[in-house]
CSV table of C-alpha atoms in Angstrom, one decimal:
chain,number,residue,atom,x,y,z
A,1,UNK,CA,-39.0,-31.9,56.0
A,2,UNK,CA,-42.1,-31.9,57.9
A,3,UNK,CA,-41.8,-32.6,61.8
A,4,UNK,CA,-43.5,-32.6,64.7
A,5,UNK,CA,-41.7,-31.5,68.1
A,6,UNK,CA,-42.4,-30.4,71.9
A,7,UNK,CA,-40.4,-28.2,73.4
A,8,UNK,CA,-39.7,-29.8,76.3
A,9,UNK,CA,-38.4,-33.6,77.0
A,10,UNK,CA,-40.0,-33.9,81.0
A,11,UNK,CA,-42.5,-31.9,82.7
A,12,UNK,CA,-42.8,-32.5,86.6
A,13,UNK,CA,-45.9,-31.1,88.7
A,14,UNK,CA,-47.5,-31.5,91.9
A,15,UNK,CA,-50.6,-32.9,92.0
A,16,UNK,CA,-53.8,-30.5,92.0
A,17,UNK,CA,-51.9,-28.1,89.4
A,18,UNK,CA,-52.7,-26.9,86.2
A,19,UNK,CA,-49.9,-29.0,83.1
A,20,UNK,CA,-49.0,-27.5,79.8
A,21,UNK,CA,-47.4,-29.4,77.1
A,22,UNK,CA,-46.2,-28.1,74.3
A,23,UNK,CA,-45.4,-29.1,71.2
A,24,UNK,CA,-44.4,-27.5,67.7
A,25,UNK,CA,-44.8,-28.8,64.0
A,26,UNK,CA,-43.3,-27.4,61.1
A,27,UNK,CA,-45.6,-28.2,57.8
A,28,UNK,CA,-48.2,-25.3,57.8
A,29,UNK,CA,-50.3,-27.3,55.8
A,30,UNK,CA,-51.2,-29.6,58.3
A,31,UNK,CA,-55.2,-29.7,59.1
A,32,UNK,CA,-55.4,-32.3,61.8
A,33,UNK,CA,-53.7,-32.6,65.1
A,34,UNK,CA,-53.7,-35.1,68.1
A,35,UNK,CA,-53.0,-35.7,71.2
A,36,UNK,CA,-51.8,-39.2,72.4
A,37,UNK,CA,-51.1,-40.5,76.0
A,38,UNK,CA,-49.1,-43.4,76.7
A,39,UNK,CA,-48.4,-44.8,80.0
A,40,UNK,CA,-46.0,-47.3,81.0
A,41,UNK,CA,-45.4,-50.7,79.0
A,42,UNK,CA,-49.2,-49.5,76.8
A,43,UNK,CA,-49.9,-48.3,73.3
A,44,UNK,CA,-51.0,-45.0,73.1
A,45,UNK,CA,-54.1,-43.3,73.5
A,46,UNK,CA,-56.6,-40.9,71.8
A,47,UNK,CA,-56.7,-37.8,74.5
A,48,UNK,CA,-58.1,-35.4,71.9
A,49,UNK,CA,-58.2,-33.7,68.7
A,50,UNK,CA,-58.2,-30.6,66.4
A,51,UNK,CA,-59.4,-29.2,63.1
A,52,UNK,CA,-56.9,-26.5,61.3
A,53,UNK,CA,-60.6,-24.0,61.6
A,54,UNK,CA,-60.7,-24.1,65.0
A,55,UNK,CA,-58.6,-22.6,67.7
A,56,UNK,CA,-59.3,-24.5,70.9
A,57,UNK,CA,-60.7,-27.4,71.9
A,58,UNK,CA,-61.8,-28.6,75.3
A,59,UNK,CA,-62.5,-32.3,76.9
A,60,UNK,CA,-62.8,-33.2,79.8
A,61,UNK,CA,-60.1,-31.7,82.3
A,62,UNK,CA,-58.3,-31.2,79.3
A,63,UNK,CA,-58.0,-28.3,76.7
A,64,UNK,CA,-55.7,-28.2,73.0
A,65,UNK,CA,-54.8,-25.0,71.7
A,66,UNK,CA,-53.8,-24.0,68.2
A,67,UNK,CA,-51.9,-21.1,66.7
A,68,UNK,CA,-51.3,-22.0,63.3
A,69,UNK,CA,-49.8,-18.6,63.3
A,70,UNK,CA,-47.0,-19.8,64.6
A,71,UNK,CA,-47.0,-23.3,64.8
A,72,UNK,CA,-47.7,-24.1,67.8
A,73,UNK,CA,-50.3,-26.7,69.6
A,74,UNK,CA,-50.6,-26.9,73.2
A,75,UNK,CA,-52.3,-29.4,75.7
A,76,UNK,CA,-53.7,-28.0,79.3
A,77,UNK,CA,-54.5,-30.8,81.7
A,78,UNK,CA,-56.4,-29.2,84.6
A,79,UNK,CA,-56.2,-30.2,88.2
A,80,UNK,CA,-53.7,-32.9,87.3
A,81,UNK,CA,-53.3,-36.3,88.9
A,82,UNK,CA,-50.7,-39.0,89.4
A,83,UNK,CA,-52.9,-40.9,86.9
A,84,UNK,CA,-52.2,-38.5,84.4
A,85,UNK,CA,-48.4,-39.1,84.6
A,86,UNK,CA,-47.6,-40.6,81.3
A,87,UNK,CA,-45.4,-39.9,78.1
A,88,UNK,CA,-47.9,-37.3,76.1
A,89,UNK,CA,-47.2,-37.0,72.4
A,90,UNK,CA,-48.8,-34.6,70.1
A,91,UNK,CA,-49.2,-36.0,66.4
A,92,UNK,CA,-49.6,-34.3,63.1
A,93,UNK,CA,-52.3,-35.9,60.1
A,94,UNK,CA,-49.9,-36.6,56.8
A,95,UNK,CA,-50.0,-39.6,55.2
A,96,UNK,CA,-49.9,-41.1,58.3
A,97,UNK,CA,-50.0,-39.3,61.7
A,98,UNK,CA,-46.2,-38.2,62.5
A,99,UNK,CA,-45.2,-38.2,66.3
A,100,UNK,CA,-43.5,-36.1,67.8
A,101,UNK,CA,-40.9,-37.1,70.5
A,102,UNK,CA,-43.1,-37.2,73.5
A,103,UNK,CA,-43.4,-35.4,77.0
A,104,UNK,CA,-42.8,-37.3,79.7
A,105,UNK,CA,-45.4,-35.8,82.9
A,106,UNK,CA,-44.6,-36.5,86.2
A,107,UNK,CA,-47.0,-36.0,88.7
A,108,UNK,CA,-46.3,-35.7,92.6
A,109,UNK,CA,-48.9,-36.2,95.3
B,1,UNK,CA,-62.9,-57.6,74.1
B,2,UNK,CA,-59.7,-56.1,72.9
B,3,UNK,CA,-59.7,-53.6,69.8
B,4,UNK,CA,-56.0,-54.0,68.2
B,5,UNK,CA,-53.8,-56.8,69.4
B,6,UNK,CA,-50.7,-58.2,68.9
B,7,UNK,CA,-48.4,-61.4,69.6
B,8,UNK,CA,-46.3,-61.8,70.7
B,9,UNK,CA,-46.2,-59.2,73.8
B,10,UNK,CA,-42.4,-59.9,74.2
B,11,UNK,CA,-39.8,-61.2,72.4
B,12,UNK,CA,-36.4,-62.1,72.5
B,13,UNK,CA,-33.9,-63.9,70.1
B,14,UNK,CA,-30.8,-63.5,68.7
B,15,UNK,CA,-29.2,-61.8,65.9
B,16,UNK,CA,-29.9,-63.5,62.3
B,17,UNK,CA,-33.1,-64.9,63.3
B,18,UNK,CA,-35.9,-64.6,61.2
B,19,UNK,CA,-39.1,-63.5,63.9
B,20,UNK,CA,-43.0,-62.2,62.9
B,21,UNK,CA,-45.4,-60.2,65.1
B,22,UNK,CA,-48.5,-60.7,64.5
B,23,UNK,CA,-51.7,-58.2,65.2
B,24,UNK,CA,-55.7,-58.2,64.2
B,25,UNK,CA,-58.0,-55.7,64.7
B,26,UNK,CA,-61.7,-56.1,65.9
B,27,UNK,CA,-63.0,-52.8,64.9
B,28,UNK,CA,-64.0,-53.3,61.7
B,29,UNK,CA,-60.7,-50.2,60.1
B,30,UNK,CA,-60.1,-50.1,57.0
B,31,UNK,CA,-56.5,-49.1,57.3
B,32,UNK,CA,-53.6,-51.0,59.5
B,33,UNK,CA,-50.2,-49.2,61.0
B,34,UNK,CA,-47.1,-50.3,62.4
B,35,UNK,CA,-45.4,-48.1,64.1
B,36,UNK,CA,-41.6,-48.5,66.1
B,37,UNK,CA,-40.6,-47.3,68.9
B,38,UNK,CA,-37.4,-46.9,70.3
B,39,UNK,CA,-35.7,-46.4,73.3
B,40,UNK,CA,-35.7,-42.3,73.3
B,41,UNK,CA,-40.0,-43.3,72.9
B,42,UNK,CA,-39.7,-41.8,69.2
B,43,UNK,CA,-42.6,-43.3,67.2
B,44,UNK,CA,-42.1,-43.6,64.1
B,45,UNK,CA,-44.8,-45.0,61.0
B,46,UNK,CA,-42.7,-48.1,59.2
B,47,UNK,CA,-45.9,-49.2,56.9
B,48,UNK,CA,-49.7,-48.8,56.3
B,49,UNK,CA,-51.9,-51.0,54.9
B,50,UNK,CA,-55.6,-50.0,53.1
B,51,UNK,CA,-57.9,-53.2,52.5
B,52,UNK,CA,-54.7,-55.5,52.3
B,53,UNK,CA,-52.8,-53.1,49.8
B,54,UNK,CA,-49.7,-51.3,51.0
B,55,UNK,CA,-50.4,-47.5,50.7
B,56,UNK,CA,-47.0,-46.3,52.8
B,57,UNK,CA,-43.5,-48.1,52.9
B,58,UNK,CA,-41.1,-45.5,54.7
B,59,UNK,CA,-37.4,-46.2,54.6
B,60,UNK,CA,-37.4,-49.5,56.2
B,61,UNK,CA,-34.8,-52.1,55.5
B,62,UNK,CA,-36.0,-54.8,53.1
B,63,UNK,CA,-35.6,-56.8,56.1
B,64,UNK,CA,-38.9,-56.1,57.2
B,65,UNK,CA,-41.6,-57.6,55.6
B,66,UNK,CA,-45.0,-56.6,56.2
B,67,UNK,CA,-48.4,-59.0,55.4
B,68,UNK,CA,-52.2,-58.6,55.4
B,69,UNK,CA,-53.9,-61.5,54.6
B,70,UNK,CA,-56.9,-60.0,55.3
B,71,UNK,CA,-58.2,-55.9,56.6
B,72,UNK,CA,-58.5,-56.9,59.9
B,73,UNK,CA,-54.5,-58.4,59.9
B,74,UNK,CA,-51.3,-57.3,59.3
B,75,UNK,CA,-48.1,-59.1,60.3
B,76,UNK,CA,-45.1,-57.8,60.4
B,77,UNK,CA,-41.9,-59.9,59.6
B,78,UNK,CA,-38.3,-59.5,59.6
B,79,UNK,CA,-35.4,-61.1,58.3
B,80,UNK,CA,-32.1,-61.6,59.9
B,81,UNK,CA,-32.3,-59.7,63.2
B,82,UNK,CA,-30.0,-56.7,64.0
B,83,UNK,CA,-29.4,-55.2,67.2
B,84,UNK,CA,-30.6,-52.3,66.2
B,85,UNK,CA,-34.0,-53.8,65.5
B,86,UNK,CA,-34.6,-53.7,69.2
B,87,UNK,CA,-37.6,-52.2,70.0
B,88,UNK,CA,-41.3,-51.9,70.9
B,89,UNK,CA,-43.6,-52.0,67.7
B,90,UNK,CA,-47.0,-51.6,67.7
B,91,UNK,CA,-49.7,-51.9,65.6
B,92,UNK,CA,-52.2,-48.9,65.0
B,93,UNK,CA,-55.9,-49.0,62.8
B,94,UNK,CA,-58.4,-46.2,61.5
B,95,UNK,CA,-61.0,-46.4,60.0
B,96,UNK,CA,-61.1,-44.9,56.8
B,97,UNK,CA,-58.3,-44.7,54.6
B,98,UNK,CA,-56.1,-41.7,55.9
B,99,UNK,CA,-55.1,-40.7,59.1
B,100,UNK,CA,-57.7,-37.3,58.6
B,101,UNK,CA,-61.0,-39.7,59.4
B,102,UNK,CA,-60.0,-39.9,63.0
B,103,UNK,CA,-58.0,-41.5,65.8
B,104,UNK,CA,-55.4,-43.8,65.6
B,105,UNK,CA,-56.2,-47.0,67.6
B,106,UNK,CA,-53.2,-48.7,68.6
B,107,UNK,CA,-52.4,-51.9,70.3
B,108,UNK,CA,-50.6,-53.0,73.2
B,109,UNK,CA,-47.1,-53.1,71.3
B,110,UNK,CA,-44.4,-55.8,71.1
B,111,UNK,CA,-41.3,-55.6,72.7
B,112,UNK,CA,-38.3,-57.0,70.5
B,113,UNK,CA,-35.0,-57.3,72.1
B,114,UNK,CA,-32.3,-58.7,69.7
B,115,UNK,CA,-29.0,-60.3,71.6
């Protein structure tokens, strides 16, 4: 069935470093991704998005990559800060947006 | 001015109550969500509503009743508690009718805890 994964549960960084999340998803059919961040005791929220015709994306301090090649979708958080520590979940467009299970970033100062 | 909210923020009872959550959005979506999440953070979509008609039911229990009295509502009640009902739940809204028109806007969530 379709599903959306990251690779890995927790991510800890020092602050000033470069983060990548990673995240897999399994139906190749699949034309929209996003990513989500959700801190503590919040809903989440929109961090950015992706089109299946384009390959990388770029926002403010913060960059999604696609390969649809192999599945893969990727988000680079640049110089990160403690405020970026939060549970990040990518998201795949279906018939509604499917989660998947959420990185949890720690950031260290 | 908040976008999606929901009430109650928390909420505790005890098993075989009947409870409701209730959640409006300002925004002007077409299309409501809600979404649980459980303790491991795994979202996952339980219905969505399009201009008050029910366009997803996953495999919920019948327990869990979902209501739009309007597009810019949609409660969320449920039956006889379980345990395993304990959770956070939010509610989510876009604006056109699938999830391909843009972002998800979700509220603050509501955190049940069944005893």
């Amino acid at each position: 069935g379709e599903s959306v994964g990251l690779h890995l549960p927790t991510l800890s960084v020092q602050e000033g470093d470069n983060s990548i999340i990673n995240c897999a998803y399994s139906n190749s059919a699949s034309d929209y991704f996003i990513w989500y961040k959700q801190e503590s005791g919040k809903g989440p929220q929109f961090i950015i998005d992706i089109r299946s015709n384009m390959d990388k994306r770029q926002g403010q301090r913060v960059t999604v990559l696609l390969n649809k090649t192999v599945k893969h979708l990727s988000l680079q958080i640049a110089a990160t800060q403690p405020g970026d520590s939060a549970v990040y979940f990518c998201a795949e467009a279906g018939t509604a947006l499917i989660f998947g299970k959420g990185t949890t970033l720690s950031v260290s100062s | 001015d908040t976008a999606v909210s929901q009430t109650p923020k928390y909420l505790v009872t005890q098993m075989g109550n009947d409870k409701s959550i209730k959640c409006e959005q300002n925004l002007g979506h077409d299309t409501m969500y809600w979404y649980k999440q459980d303790s491991k953070k795994f979202l996952k979509i339980m219905f969505s509503y399009n201009n008050k008609e029910l366009i997803i039911n996953e495999t919920v229990p019948n327990r869990f009743s979902p209501k739009s009295p309007d597009k810019a509502h949609l409660n969320l009640h449920i039956n006889s508690l379980e345990l395993g009902d304990s959770a956070v739940y939010f509610c989510a809204s876009t604006l056109g009718a699938g999830v391909n028109t843009g972002e998800l806007f979700f509220g603050e969530g509501s955190r049940l805890t069944v005893l």
